[in-house]
Short mmCIF file of N, CA and C in Angstrom, two decimals:
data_model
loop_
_atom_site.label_atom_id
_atom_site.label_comp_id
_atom_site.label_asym_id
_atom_site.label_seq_id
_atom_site.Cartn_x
_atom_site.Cartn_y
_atom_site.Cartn_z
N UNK A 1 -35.45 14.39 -24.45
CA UNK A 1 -34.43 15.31 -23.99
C UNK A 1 -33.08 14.94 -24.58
N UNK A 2 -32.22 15.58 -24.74
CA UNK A 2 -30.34 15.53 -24.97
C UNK A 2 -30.33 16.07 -23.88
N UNK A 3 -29.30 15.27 -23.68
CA UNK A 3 -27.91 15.42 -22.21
C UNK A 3 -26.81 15.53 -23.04
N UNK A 4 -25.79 15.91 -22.14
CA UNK A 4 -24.44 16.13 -22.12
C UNK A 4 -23.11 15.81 -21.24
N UNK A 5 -22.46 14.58 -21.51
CA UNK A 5 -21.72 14.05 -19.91
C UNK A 5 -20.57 14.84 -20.65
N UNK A 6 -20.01 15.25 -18.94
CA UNK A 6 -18.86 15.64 -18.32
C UNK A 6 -18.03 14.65 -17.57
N UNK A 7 -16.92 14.31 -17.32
CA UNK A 7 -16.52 13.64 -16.68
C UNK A 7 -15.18 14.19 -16.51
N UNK A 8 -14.49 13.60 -15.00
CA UNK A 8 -13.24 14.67 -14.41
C UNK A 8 -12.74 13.68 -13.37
N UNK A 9 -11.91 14.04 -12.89
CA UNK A 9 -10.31 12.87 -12.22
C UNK A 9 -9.80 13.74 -11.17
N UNK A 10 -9.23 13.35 -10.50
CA UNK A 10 -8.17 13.99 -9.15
C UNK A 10 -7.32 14.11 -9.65
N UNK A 11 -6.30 14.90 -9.33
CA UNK A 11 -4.81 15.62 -9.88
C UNK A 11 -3.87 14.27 -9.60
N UNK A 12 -4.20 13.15 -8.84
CA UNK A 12 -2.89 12.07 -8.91
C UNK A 12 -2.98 11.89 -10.64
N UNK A 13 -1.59 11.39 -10.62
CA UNK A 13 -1.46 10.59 -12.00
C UNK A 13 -0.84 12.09 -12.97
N UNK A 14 -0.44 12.18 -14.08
CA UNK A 14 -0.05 12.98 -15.16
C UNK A 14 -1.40 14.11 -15.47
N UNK A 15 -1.35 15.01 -16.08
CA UNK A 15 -2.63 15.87 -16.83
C UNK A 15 -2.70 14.79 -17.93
N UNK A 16 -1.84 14.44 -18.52
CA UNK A 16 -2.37 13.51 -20.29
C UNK A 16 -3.42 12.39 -19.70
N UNK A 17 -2.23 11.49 -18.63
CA UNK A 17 -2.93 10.30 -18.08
C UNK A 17 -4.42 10.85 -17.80
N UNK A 18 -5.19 11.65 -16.95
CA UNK A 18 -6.35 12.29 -16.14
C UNK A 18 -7.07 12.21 -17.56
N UNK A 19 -6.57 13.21 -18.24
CA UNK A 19 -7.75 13.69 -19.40
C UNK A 19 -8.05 12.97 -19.86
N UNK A 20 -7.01 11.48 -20.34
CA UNK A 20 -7.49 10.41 -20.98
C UNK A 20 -8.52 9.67 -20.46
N UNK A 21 -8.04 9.36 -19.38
CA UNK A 21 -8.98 8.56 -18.10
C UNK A 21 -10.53 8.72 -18.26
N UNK A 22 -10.64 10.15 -17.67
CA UNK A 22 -11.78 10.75 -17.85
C UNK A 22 -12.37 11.06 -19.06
N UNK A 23 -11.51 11.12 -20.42
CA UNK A 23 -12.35 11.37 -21.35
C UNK A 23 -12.81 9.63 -21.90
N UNK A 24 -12.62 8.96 -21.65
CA UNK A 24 -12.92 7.50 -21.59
C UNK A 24 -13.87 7.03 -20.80
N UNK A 25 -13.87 7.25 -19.55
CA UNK A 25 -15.54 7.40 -18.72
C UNK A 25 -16.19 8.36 -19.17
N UNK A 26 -16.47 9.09 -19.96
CA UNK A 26 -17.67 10.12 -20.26
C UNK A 26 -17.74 9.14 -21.60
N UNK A 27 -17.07 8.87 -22.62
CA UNK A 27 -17.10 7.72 -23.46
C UNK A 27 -18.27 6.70 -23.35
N UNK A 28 -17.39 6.04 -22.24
CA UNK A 28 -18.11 4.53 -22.00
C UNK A 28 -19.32 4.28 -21.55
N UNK A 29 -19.32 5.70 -20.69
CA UNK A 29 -20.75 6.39 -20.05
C UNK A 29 -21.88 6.57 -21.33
N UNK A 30 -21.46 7.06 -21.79
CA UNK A 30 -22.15 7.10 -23.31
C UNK A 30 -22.89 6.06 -24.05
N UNK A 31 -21.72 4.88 -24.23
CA UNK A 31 -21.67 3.75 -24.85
C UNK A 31 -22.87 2.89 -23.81
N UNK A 32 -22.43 3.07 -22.71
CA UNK A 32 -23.48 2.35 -21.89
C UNK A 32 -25.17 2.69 -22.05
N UNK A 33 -25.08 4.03 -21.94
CA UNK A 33 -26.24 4.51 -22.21
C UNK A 33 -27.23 4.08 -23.32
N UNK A 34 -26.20 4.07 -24.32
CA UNK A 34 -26.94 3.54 -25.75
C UNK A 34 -27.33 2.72 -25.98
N UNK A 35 -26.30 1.92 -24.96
CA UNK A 35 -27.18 0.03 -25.19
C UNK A 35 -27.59 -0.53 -24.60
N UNK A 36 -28.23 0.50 -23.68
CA UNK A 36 -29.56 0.89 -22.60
C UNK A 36 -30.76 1.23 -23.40
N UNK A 37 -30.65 1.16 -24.68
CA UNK A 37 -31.85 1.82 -25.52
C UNK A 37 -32.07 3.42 -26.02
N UNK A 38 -31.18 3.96 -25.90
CA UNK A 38 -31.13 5.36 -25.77
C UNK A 38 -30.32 5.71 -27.25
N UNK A 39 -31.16 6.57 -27.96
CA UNK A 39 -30.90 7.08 -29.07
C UNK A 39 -29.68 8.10 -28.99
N UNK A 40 -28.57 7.46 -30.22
CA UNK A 40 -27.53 8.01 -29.72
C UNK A 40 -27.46 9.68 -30.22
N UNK A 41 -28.62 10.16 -31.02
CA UNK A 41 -28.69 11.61 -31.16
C UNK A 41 -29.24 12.45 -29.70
N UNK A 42 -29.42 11.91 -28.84
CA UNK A 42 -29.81 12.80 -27.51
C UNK A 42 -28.99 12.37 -26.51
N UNK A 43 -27.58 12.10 -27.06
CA UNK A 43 -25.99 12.62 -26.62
C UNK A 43 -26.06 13.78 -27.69
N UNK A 44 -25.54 14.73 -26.58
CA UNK A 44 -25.01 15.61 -27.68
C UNK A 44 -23.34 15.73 -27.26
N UNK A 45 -22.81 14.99 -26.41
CA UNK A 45 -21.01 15.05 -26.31
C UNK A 45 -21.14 14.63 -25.17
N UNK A 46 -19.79 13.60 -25.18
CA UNK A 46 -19.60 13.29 -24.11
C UNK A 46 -18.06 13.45 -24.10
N UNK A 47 -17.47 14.29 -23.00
CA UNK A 47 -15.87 14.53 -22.95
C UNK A 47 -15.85 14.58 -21.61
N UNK A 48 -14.22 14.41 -21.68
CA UNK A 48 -13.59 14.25 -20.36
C UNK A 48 -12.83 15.38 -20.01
N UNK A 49 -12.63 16.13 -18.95
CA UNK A 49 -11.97 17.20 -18.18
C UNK A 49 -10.65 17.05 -17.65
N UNK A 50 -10.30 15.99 -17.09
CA UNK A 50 -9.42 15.19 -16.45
C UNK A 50 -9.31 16.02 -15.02
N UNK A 51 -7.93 16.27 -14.83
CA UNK A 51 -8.41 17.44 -13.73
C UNK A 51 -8.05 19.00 -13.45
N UNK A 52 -8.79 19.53 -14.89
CA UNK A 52 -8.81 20.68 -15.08
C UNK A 52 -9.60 21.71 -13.88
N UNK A 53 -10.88 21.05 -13.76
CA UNK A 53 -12.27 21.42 -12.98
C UNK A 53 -12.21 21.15 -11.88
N UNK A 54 -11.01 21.03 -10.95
CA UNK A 54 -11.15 20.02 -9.56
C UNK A 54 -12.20 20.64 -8.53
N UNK A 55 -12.94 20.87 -7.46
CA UNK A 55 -13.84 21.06 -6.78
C UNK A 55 -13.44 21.92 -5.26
N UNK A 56 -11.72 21.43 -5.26
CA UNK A 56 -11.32 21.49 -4.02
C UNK A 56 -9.93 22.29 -4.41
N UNK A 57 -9.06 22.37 -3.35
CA UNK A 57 -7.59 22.45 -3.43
C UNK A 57 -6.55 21.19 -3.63
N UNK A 58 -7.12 20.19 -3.76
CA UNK A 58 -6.40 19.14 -4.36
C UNK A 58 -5.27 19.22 -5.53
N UNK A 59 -4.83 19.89 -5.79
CA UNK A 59 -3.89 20.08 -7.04
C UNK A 59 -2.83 19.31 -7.01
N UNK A 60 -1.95 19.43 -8.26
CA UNK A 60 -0.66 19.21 -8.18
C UNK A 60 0.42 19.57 -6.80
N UNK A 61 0.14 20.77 -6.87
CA UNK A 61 1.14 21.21 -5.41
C UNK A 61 0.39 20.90 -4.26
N UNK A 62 -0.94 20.37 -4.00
CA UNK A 62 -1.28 19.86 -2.74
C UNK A 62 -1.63 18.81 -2.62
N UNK A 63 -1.38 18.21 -3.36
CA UNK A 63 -2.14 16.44 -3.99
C UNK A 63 -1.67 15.90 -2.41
N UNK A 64 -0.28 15.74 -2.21
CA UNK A 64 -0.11 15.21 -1.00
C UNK A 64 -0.44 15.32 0.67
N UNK A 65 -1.51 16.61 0.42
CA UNK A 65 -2.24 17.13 1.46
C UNK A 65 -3.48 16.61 1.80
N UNK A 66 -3.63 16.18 0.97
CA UNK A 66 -5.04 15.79 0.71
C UNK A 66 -5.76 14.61 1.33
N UNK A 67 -7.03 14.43 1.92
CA UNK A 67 -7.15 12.75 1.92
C UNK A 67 -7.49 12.26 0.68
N UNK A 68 -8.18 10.62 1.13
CA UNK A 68 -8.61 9.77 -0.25
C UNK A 68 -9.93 10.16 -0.35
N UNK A 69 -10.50 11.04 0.84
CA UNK A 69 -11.99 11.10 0.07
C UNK A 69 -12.09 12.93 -0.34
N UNK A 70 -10.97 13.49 0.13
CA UNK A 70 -10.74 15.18 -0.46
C UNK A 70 -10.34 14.64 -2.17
N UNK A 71 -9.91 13.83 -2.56
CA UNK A 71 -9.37 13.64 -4.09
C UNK A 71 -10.74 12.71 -4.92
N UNK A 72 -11.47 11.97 -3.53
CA UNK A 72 -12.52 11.28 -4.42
C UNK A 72 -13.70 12.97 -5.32
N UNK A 73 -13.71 13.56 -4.01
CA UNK A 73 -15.01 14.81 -3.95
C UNK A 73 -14.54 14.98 -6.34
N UNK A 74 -13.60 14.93 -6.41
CA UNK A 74 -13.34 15.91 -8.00
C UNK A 74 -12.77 14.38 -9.04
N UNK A 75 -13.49 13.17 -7.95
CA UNK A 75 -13.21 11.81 -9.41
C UNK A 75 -15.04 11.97 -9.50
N UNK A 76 -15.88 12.57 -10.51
CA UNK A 76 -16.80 12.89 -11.22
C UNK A 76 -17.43 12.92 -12.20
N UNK A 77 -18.69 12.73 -12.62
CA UNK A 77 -19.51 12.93 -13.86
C UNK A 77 -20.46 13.71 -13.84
N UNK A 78 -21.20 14.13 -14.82
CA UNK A 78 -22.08 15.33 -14.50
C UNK A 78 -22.96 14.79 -16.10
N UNK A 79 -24.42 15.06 -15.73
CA UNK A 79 -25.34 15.10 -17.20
C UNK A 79 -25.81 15.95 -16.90
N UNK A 80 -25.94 16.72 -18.08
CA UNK A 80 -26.49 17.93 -18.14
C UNK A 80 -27.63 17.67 -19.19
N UNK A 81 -28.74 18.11 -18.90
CA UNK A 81 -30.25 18.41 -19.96
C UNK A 81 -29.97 19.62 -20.70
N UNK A 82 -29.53 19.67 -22.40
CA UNK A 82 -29.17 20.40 -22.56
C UNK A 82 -30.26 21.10 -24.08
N UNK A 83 -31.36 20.23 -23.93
CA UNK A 83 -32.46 20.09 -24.83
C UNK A 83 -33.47 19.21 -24.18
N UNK A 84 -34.73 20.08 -24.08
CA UNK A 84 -35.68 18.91 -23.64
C UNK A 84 -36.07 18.89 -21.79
N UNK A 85 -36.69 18.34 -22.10
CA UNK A 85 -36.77 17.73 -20.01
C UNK A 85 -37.93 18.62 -19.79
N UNK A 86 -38.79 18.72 -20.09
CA UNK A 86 -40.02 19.64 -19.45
C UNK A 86 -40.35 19.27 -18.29
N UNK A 87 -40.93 17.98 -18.90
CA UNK A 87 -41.39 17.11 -17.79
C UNK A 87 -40.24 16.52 -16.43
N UNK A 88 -38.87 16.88 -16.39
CA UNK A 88 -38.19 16.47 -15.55
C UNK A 88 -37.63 17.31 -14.65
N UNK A 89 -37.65 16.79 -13.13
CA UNK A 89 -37.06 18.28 -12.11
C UNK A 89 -35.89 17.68 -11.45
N UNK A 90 -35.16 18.54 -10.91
CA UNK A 90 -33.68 18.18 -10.17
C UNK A 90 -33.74 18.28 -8.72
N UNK A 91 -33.41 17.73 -8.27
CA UNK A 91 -32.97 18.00 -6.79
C UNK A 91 -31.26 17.93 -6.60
N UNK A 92 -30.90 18.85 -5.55
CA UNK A 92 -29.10 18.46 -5.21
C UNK A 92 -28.99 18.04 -3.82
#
């Protein structure tokens, strides 16, 4: 199979700071993977969102509304099967 990581941040901190953040854990996520044994052609991308995608109302203008686990819900990764997986099923 190829996967595809996503990775994404809570609105604290800057948009540059977030995207970086997160595009660095979908990175490392990667990197880890590989030297786990995993052929690095079934990555097909790994990028970061920062906190474009948030989940909630957590934003900029409500960041301070928020709790620590309303801002954890949108600190995230996601693999996606984006080739492959016959043999594999999902549950949520």
């Amino acid at each position: 199979m190829v996967i595809k990581i996503e990775s994404h941040t809570d609105s604290r901190g800057t948009k540059a700071y977030n995207r970086n953040l997160s595009d660095n854990r979908a990175k490392s996520t990667r990197d880890y993977i590989i030297s786990r044994g995993i052929a690095a052609n079934r990555i097909q991308s790994a990028i970061g969102y920062g906190e474009d995608r948030l989940l909630n109302h957590c934003d900029d203008a409500n960041q301070s509304k928020c709790s620590k686990e309303e801002h954890q819900k949108n600190r995230r990764s996601y693999f996606y099967i984006v080739k492959g997986g016959k043999n594999v099923s999902t549950s949520n």
